[in-house]
Short mmCIF file of C-alpha atoms and ligand atoms in Angstrom, two decimals:
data_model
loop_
_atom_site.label_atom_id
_atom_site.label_comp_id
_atom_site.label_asym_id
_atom_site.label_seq_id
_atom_site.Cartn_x
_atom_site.Cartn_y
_atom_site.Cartn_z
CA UNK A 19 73.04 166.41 219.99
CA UNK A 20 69.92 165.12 221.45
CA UNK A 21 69.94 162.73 223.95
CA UNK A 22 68.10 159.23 223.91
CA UNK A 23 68.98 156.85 226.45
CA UNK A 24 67.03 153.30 227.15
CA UNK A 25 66.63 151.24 228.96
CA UNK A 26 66.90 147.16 228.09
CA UNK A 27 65.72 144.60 230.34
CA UNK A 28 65.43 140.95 229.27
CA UNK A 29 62.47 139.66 230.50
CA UNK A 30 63.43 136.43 232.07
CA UNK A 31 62.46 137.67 236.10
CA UNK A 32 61.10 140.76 237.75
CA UNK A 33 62.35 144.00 237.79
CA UNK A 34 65.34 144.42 240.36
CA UNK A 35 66.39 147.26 241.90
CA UNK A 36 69.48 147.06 239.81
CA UNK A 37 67.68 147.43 237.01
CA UNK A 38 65.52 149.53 238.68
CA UNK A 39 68.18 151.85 239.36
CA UNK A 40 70.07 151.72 235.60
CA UNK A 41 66.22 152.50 234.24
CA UNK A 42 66.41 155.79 236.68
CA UNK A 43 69.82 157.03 235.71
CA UNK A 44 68.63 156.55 231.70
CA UNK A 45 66.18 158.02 232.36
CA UNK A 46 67.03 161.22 234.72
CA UNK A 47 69.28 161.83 231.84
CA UNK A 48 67.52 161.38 228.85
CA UNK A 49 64.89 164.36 230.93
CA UNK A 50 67.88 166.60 232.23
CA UNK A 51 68.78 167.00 228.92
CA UNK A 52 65.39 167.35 227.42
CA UNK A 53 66.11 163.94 225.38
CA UNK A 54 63.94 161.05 225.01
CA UNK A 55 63.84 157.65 226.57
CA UNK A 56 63.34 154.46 225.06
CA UNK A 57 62.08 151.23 226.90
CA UNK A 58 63.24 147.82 224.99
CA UNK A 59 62.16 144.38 225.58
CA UNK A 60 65.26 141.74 224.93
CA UNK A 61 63.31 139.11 224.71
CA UNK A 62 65.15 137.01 222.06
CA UNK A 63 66.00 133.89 224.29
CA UNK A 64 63.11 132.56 223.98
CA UNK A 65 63.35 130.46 226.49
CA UNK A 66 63.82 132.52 229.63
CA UNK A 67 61.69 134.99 228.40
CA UNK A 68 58.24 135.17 229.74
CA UNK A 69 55.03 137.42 229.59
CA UNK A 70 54.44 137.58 232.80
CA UNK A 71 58.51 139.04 233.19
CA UNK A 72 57.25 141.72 230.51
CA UNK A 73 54.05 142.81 232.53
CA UNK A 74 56.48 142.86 235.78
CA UNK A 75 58.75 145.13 234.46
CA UNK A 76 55.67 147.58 232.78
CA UNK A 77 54.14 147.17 236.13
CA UNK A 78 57.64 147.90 238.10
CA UNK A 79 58.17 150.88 235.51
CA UNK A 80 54.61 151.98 236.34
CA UNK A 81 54.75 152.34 240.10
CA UNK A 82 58.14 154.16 239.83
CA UNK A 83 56.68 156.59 237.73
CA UNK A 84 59.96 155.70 234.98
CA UNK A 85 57.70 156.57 231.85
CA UNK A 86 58.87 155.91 228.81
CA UNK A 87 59.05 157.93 225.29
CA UNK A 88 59.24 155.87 222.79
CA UNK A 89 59.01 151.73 222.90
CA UNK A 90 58.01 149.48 224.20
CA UNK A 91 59.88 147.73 221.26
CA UNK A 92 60.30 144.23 221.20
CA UNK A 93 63.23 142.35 219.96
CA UNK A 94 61.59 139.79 218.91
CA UNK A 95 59.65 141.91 216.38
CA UNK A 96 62.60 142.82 214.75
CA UNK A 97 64.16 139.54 213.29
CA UNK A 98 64.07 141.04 209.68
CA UNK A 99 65.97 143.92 210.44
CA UNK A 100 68.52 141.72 212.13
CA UNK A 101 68.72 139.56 208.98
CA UNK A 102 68.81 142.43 207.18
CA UNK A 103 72.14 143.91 208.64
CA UNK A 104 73.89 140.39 208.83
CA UNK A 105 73.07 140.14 205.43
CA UNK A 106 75.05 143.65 204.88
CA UNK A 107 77.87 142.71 206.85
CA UNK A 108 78.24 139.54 204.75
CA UNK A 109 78.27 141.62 201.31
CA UNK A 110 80.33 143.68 202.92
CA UNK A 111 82.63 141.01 204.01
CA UNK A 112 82.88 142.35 207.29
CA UNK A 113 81.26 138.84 208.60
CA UNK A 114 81.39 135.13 207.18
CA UNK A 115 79.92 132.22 207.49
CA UNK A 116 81.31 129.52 209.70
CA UNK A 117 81.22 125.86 209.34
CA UNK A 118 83.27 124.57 212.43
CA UNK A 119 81.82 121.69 214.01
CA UNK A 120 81.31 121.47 217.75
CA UNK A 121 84.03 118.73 217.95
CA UNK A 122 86.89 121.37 216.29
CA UNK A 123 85.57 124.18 218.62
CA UNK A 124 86.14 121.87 222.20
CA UNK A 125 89.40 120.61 220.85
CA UNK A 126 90.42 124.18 219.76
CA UNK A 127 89.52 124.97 223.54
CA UNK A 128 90.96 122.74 225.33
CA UNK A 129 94.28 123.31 223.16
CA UNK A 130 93.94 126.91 223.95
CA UNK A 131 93.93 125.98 227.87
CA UNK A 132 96.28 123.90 227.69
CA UNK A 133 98.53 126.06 226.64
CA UNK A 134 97.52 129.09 228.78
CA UNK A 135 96.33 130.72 225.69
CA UNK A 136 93.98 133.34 225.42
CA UNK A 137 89.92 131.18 224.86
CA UNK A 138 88.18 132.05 221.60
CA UNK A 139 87.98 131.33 218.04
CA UNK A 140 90.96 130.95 216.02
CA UNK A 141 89.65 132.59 212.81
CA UNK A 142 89.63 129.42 211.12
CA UNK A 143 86.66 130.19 208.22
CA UNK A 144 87.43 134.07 208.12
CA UNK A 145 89.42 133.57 204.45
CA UNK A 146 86.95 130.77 202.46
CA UNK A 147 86.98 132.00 199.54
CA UNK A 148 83.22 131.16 197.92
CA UNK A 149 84.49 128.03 196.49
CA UNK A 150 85.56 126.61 199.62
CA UNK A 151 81.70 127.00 200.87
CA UNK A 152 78.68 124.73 200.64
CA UNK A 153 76.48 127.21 202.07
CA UNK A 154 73.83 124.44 202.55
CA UNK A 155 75.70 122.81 205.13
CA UNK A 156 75.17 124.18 208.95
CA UNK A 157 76.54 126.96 209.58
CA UNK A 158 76.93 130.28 212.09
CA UNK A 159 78.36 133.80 210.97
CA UNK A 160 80.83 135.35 212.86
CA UNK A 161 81.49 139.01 212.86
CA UNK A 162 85.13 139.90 211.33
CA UNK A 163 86.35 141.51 214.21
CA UNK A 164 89.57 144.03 213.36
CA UNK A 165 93.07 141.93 213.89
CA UNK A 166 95.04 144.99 214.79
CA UNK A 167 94.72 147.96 217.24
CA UNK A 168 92.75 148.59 220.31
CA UNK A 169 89.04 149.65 221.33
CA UNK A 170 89.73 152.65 223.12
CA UNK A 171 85.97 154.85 224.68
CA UNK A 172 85.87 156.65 227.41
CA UNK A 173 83.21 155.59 229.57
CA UNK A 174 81.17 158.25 231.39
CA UNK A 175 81.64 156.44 234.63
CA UNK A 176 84.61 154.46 234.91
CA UNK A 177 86.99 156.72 232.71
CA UNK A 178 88.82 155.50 229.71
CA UNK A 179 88.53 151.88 228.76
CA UNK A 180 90.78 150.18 226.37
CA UNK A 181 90.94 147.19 224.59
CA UNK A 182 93.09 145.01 222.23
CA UNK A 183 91.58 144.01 219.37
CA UNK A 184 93.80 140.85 219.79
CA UNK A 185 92.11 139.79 222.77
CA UNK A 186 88.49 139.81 220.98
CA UNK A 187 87.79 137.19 219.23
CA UNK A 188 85.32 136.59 216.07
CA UNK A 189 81.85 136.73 217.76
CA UNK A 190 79.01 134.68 216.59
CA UNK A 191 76.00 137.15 214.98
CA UNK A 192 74.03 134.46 213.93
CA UNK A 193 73.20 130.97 215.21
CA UNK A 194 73.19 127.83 212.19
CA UNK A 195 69.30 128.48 212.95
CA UNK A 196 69.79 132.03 211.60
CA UNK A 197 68.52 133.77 214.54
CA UNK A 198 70.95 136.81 215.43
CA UNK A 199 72.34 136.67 219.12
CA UNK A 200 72.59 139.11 222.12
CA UNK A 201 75.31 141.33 220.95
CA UNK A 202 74.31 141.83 217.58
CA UNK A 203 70.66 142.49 218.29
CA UNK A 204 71.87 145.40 220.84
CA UNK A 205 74.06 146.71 218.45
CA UNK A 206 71.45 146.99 215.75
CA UNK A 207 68.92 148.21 217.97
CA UNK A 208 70.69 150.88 219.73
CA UNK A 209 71.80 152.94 216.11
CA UNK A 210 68.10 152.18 214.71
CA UNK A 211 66.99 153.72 217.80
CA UNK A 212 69.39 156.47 218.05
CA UNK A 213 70.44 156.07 221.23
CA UNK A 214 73.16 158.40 222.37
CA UNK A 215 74.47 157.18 225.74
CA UNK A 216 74.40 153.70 226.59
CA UNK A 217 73.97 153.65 230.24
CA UNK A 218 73.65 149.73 231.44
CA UNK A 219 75.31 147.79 234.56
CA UNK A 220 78.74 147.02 234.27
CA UNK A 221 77.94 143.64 234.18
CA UNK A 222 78.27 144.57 230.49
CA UNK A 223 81.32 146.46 229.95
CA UNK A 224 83.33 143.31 228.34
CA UNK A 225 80.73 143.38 225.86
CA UNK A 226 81.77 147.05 224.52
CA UNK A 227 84.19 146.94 223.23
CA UNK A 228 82.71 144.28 221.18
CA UNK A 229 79.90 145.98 220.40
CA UNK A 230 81.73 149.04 219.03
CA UNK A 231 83.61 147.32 216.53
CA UNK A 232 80.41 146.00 215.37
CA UNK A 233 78.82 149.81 215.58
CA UNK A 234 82.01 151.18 213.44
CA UNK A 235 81.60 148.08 211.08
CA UNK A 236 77.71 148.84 210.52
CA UNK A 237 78.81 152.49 209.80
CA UNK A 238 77.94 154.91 212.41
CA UNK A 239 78.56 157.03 215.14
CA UNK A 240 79.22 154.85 218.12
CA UNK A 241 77.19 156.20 221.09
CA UNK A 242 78.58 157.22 224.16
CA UNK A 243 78.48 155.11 227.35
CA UNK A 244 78.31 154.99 230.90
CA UNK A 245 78.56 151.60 232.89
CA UNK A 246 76.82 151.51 236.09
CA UNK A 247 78.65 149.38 239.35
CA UNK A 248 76.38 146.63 240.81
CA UNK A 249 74.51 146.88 244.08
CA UNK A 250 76.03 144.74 246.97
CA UNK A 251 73.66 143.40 249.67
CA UNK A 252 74.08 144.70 253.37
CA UNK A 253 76.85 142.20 253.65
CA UNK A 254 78.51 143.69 251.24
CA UNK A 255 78.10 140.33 248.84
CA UNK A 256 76.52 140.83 245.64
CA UNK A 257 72.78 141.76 246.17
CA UNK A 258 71.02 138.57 245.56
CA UNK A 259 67.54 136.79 246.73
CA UNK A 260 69.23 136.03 249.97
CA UNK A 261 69.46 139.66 250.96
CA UNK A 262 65.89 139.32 251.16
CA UNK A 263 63.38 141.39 248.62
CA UNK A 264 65.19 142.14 244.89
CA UNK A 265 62.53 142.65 243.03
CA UNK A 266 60.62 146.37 242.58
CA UNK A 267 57.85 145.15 243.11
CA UNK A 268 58.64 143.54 246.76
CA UNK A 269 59.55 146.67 248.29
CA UNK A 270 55.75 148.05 246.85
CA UNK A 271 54.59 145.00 248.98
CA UNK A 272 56.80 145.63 251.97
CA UNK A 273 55.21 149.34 252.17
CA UNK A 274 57.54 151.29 250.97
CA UNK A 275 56.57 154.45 248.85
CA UNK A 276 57.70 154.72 245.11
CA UNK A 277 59.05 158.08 246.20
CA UNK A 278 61.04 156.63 248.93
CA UNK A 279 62.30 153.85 246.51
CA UNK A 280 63.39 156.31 243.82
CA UNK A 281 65.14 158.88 246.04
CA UNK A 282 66.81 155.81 247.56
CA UNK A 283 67.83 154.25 244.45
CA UNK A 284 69.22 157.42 243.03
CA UNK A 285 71.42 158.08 246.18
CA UNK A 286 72.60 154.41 245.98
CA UNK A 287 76.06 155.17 243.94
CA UNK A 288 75.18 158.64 243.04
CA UNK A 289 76.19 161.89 245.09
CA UNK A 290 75.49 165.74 245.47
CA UNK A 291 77.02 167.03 247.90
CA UNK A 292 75.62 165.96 251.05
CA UNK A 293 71.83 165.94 249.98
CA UNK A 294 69.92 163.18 250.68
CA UNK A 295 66.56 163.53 250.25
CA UNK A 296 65.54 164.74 246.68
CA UNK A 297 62.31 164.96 245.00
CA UNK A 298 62.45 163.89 241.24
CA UNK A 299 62.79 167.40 240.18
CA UNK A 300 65.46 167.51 241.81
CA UNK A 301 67.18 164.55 240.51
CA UNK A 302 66.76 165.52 237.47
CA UNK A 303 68.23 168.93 237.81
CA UNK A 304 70.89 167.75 239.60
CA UNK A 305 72.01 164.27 238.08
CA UNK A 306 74.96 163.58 236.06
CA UNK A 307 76.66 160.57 235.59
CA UNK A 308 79.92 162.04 235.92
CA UNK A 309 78.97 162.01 239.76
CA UNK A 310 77.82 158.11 240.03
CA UNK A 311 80.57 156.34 242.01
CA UNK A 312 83.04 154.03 240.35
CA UNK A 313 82.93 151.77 243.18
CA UNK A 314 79.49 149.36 243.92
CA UNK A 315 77.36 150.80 246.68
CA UNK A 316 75.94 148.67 249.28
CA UNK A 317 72.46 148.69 250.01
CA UNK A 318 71.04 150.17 253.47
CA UNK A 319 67.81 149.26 254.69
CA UNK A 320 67.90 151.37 257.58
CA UNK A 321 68.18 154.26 255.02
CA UNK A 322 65.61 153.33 252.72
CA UNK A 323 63.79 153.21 256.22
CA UNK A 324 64.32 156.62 256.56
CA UNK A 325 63.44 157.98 253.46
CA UNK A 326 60.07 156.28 253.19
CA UNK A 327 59.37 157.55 256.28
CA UNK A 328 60.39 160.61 255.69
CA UNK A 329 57.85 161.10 252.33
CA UNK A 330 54.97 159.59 254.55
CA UNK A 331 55.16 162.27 256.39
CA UNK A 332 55.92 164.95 254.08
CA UNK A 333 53.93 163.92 250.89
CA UNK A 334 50.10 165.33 250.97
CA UNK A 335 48.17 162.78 252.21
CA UNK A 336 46.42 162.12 249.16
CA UNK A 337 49.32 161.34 247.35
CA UNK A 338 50.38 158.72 250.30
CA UNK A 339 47.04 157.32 249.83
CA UNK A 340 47.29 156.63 246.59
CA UNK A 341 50.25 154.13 247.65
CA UNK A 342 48.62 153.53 251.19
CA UNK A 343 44.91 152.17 249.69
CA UNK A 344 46.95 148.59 248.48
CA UNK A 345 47.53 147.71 251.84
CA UNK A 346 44.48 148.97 252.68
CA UNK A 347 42.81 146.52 250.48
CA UNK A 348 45.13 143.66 251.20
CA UNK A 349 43.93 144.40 254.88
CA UNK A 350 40.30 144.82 254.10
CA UNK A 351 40.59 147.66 256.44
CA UNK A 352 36.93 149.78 255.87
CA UNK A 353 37.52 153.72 255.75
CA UNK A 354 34.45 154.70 255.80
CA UNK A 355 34.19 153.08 260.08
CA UNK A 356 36.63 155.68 260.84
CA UNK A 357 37.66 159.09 261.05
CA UNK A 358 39.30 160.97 257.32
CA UNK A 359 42.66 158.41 256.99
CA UNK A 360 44.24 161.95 255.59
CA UNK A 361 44.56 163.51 258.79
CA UNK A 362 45.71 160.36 260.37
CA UNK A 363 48.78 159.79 257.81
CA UNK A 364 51.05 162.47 258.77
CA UNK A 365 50.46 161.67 262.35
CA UNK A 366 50.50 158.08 262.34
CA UNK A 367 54.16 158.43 260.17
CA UNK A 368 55.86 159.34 262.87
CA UNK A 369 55.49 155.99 264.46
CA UNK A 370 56.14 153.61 261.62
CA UNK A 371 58.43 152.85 259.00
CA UNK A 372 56.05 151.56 256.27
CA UNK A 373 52.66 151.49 254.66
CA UNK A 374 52.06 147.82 255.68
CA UNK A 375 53.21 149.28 259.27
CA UNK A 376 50.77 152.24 258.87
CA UNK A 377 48.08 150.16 257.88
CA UNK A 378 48.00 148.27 260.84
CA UNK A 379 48.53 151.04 263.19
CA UNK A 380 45.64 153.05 262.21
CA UNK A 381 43.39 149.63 262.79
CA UNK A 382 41.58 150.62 265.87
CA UNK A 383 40.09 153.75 264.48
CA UNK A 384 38.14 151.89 261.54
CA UNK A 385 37.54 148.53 263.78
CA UNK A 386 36.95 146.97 266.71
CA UNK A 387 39.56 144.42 268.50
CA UNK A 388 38.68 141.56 270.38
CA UNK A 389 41.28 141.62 272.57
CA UNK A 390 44.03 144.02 273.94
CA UNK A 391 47.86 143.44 273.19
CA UNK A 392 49.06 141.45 275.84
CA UNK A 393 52.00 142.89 276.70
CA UNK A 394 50.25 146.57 277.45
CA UNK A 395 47.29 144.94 278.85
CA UNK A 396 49.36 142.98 281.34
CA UNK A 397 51.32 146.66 282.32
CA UNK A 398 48.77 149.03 282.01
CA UNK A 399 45.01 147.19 282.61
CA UNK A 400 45.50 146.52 286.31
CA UNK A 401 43.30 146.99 289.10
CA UNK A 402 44.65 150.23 289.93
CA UNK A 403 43.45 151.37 286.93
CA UNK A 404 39.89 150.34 287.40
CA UNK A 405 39.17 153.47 289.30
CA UNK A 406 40.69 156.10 287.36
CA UNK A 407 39.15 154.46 284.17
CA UNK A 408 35.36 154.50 285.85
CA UNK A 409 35.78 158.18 286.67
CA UNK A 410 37.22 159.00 283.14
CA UNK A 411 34.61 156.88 281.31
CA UNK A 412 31.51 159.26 283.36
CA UNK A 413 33.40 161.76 282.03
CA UNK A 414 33.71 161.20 278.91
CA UNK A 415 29.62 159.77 279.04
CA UNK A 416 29.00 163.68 279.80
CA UNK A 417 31.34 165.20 277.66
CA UNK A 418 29.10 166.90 274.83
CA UNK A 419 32.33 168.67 273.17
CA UNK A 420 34.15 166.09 271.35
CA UNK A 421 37.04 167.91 270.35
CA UNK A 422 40.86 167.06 271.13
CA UNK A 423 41.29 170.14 273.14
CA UNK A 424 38.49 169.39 275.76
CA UNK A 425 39.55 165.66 275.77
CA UNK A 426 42.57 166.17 277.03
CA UNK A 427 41.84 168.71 279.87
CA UNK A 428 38.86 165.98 280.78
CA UNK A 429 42.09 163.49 280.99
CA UNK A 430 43.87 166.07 283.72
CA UNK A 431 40.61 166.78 285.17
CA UNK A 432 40.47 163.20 286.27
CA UNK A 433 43.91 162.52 287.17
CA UNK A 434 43.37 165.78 289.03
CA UNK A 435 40.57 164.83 291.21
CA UNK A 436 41.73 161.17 292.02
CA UNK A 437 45.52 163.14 292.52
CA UNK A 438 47.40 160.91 290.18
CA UNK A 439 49.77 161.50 287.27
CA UNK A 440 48.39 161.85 284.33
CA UNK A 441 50.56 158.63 283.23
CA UNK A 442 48.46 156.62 285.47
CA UNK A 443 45.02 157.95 284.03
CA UNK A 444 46.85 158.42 280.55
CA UNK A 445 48.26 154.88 280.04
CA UNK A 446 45.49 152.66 280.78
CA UNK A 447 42.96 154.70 279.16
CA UNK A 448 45.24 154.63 275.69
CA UNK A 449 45.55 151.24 276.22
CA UNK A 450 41.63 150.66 276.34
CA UNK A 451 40.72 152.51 273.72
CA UNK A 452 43.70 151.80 270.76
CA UNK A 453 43.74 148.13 271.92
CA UNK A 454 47.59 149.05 272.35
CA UNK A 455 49.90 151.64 273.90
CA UNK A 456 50.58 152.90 270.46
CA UNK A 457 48.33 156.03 269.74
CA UNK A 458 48.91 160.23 268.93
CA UNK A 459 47.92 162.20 271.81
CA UNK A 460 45.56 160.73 273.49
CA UNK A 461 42.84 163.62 273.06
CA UNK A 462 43.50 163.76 269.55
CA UNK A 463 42.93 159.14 269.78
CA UNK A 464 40.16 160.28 271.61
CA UNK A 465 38.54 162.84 269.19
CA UNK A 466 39.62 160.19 265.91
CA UNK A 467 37.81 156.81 268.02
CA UNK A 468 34.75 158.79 268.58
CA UNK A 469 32.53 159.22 271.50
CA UNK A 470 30.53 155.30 271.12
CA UNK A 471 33.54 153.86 270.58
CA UNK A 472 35.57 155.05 273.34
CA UNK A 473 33.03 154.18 275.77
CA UNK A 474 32.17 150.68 274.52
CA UNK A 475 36.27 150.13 274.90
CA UNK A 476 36.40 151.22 278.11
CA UNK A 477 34.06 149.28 279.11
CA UNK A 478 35.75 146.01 277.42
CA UNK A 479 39.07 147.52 279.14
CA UNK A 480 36.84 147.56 282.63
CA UNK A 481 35.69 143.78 282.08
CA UNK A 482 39.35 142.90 281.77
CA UNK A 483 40.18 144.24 284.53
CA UNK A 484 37.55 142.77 286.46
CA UNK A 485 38.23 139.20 285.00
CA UNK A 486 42.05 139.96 286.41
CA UNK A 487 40.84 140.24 289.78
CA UNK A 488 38.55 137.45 290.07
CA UNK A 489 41.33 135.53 288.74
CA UNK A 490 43.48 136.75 291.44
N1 LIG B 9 69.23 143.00 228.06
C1 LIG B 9 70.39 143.26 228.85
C2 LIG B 9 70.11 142.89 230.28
O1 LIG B 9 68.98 142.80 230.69
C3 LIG B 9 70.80 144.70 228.79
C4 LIG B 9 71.51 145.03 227.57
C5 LIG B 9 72.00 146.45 227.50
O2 LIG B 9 71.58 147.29 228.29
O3 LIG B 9 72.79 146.69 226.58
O4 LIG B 9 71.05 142.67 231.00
#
C-alpha cells in the first residue's frame, strides 16, 4: 500500500503547535514509509476563513521545514466535485432531501431533552417518496446513515473504537444553499486524494465514525486512522492563549530554533525509549504511531528550553544563523562592527536559552553601550578597581599580540604584580569591557572586542569610577 497522509488545517487562526504537531506526525509517516504528504486548505466557512490564516500556516509549515508533496488544495476549489458526489448519493438513494423547518427541528429537540433522549434528527424525510417532494421548496440533504449495526475501526492510537449506528443520526451534506458541509467535504477529499491514514487530533474522533459510513456509502476503502490527544498547558488545562504563545510562529519570535521546536513537538506524546533529543532523521526512522501516548501530554517550557539550547550549540553555526539573522534584524544589530558571529554562537549558547537571548548577549562585540548594567557596575566598578584597571589598560596599550592566549596571561600578569586574585583584576575588567558581567573567557572577550575597543571601555569604566568617588 502506499502511504499518503495530510494534513488539514482550516484557516480561521495561525498555526498552533497542535496542529503543528498533527502536521509532524503526518508527515514523519507519510516519509518513514516512503509515502507522500498532502497539505489541504479547509477553507469552506467562509467566514472564519482568512488569507492571511492561509499564508500563516504556509509560513508556519515553512520554518518547520514540514514540506509538502502534493497540495496545497483548496476546498473551496472543489465545490463541483462536492456537488458531484451528493448528487450520486441522491441517485443512489443513499441521501435525501430534507424539508424540515427550523421550528420542527427545535421542537423535535427540546422533545428529545425532555425526555432524556438521545439529540438528533428523527429521520423524518428519509422515506418521501418523489411525490411527496416539491423540490423547489428549501431544502438540506441529509446523508442516509445505516439504522442497524455498529462502526467498529481500530484506531492506530487509541485502539478499537466502536460505534452504534443508532446513536448517529442523519447528518446534513448539504446546506438549503447547496454548499456541502465539513464532514462531507473531508470525506470526499480524503478518497479523491488517496489518503491512507487519517492522522488528525482527537478533537475529531466523534466525527469517524460518521465519516466512515459516508466513505463505505461513496464506495471505497475506508482509510486507516490514528487520532492524536490534545496538548495541555503547563497547568495541565487545555493549552490555550493563556498559557502564553500557541501559535508556531510565536515561538520563531520568542527565539526558539525550528529544530528545537520540532524535536520538542515530536517528544510531546510520542516516545522511544528514553531518547530525547532527535534530529529529523531520526524521527523519521524511528516514529510510529503505535508509540504516541493515548493520554494528552502537557507542555514543558523548561524542556523546550533545553532542547533549543541544546541545537544552538550543536547545530553549525551557519545553520543557527540562518534562524539567528531575524533577531538580528529585528535588533538592527550590525555584523560587520564585530568579530565572525559564527565563532561566537557556540560559545555564547552556553549562556542563553534563546536566539532573542543570544542576540542581545553578543551586543557589546558589534556596539558600543552608553552605560554599564547597574547592578555589575555597582559590585564590580569600585574604587578598588581603579588601580588594577590602569595597570591592565597600559598593558593591554602595549600588547602587540592580540590573541586570547596572551590576553589572558597579561590578565595574571597584572593581578600578579599588584598581588591580587585574578577575580579582582578579572571582574571589573569584564565588566568594563562587555558593559556586563556576562562574557566567555575573558581573553577570548578580549581577543572578540578588539584592541580600540577594549581600551576606549576601559577608559569609560575608569571615568565611572572616578565620577563614584567624587560623588563620595
Ligand atoms: N479542518 C479540520 C481542522 O482544522 C481538520 C479536519 C481533519 O483533519 O479531518 O480541525
Amino acid at each position: 500500500m502506499t502511504v499518503k497522509t495530510r494534513f488539514a488545517p482550516s484557516p480561521t487562526g495561525y498555526l498552533h503547535v497542535g496542529g503543528a504537531r498533527t502536521a509532524l506526525y503526518s508527515w514523519l509517516y507519510a516519509k518513514k514509509h516512503q509515502g507522500d504528504f498532502v497539505l489541504r486548505i479547509e477553507d469552506t466557512d467562509r467566514e472564519r476563513s482568512t488569507e492571511e490564516s492561509v499564508a500563516a500556516i504556509f509560513e508556519g509549515m515553512e520554518w518547520l521545514m514540514l514540506g509538502h508533496d502534493e497540495g496545497p488544495f483548496y476546498q473551496t476549489q472543489r465545490f463541483d466535485r462536492y456537488k458531484e458526489q451528493i448528487e450520486h448519493l441522491l441517485e443512489e438513494g443513499k441521501a435525501y432531501r430534507c424539508y424540515c423547518s427550523k421550528e420542527r427541528l427545535e421542537k423535535l429537540r427540546e422533545e428529545q431533552q425532555a425526555n432524556k433522549q438521545n439529540i438528533g434528527y428523527d429521520g423524518h424525510c428519509r422515506n418521501l417518496s418523489a411525490d411527496e417532494q416539491d423540490t423547489s421548496k428549501p431544502h438540506v440533504i441529509r446523508f442516509k446513515n445505516p439504522l442497524e449495526g455498529k462502526v467498529v475501526f481500530n484506531d492506530l492510537i487509541k485502539g478499537e473504537i466502536a460505534v452504534s449506528n443508532s446513536e448517529l443520526d442523519d447528518l446534513i451534506i448539504a446546506r438549503t444553499d447547496g454548499t456541502p458541509t465539513y464532514n462531507f467535504t473531508v470525506v470526499v477529499d480524503d478518497l479523491d486524494m488517496g489518503i491512507s491514514h487519517v492522522i488528525r487530533g482527537d478533537d475529531h474522533v466523534n466525527n469517524t465514525p460518521r465519516q466512515i459510513n459516508m466513505i463505505e456509502a461513496l464506495g471505497s476503502e475506508v482509510p486507516k486512522y490514528a487520532h492524536v490527544p490534545m496538548i495541555l498547558g503547563e497547568d495541565g488545562k487545555r493549552l490555550s492563549k493563556r498559557h502564553g504563545a500557541v501559535g508556531v510562529m510565536q515561538y520563531r519570535d520568542q527565539g526558539y530554533l525550528p529544530q528545537a521546536v520540532l524535536n520538542y513537538l515530536v517528544r510531546l506524546g510520542w516516545s522511544h525509549g528514553d531518547q530525547e533529543v532527535f534530529s529529523v532523521e531520526e524521527m523519521i526512522e524511528h516514529f510510529d504511531l503505535k508509540d504516541v501516548n493515548r493520554a494528552p501530554s502537557a507542555f514543558n517550557t523548561e524542556k523546550l528550553n533545553w532542547l533549543n539550547q541544546h541545537y544552538m550549540k550543536s547545530l553549525p553555526a551557519e545553520e543557527v544563523l540562518k534562524h539567528l539573522q531575524w533577531h538580528i534584524d529585528q535588533a538592527g544589530l550590525e555584523l560587520s562592527q564585530g568579530p565572525d558571529i559564527k565563532k561566537l554562537i557556540p560559545a555564547m549558547a552556553e549562556r542563553v536559552k534563546t536566539l532573542k537571548e543570544l542576540v542581545l548577549a553578543v551586543q557589546y562585540f558589534y556596539q558600543d553601550y552608553e552605560e554599564f548594567d547597574a547592578k555589575a557596575a555597582k559590585k564590580h566598578l569600585r574604587p578598588v578597581a581603579r588601580e588594577p584597571l590602569e595597570l591592565a589598560k597600559k598593558k593591554l596599550s602595549e600588547q602587540s599580540e592580540w590573541s586570547a592566549e596572551q590576553l589572558h596571561a597579561l590578565v595574571s600578569a597584572t593581578a600578579e604584580e599588584l598581588e591580587l586574585g585574578m577575580g579582582k583584576v578579572g571582574m571589573p575588567l569584564r565588566v568594563a569591557v562587555t558593559g556586563s558581567g556576562m562574557s566567555p573567557d575573558l581573553g577570548i572577550t578580549l581577543e572578540w572586542i578588539g584592541k580600540e575597543r577594549v581600551i576606549k571601555r576601559i577608559d569609560m569604566a575608569l571615568e565611572f569610577i572616578a565620577e563614584r568617588e567624587a560623588q563620595s
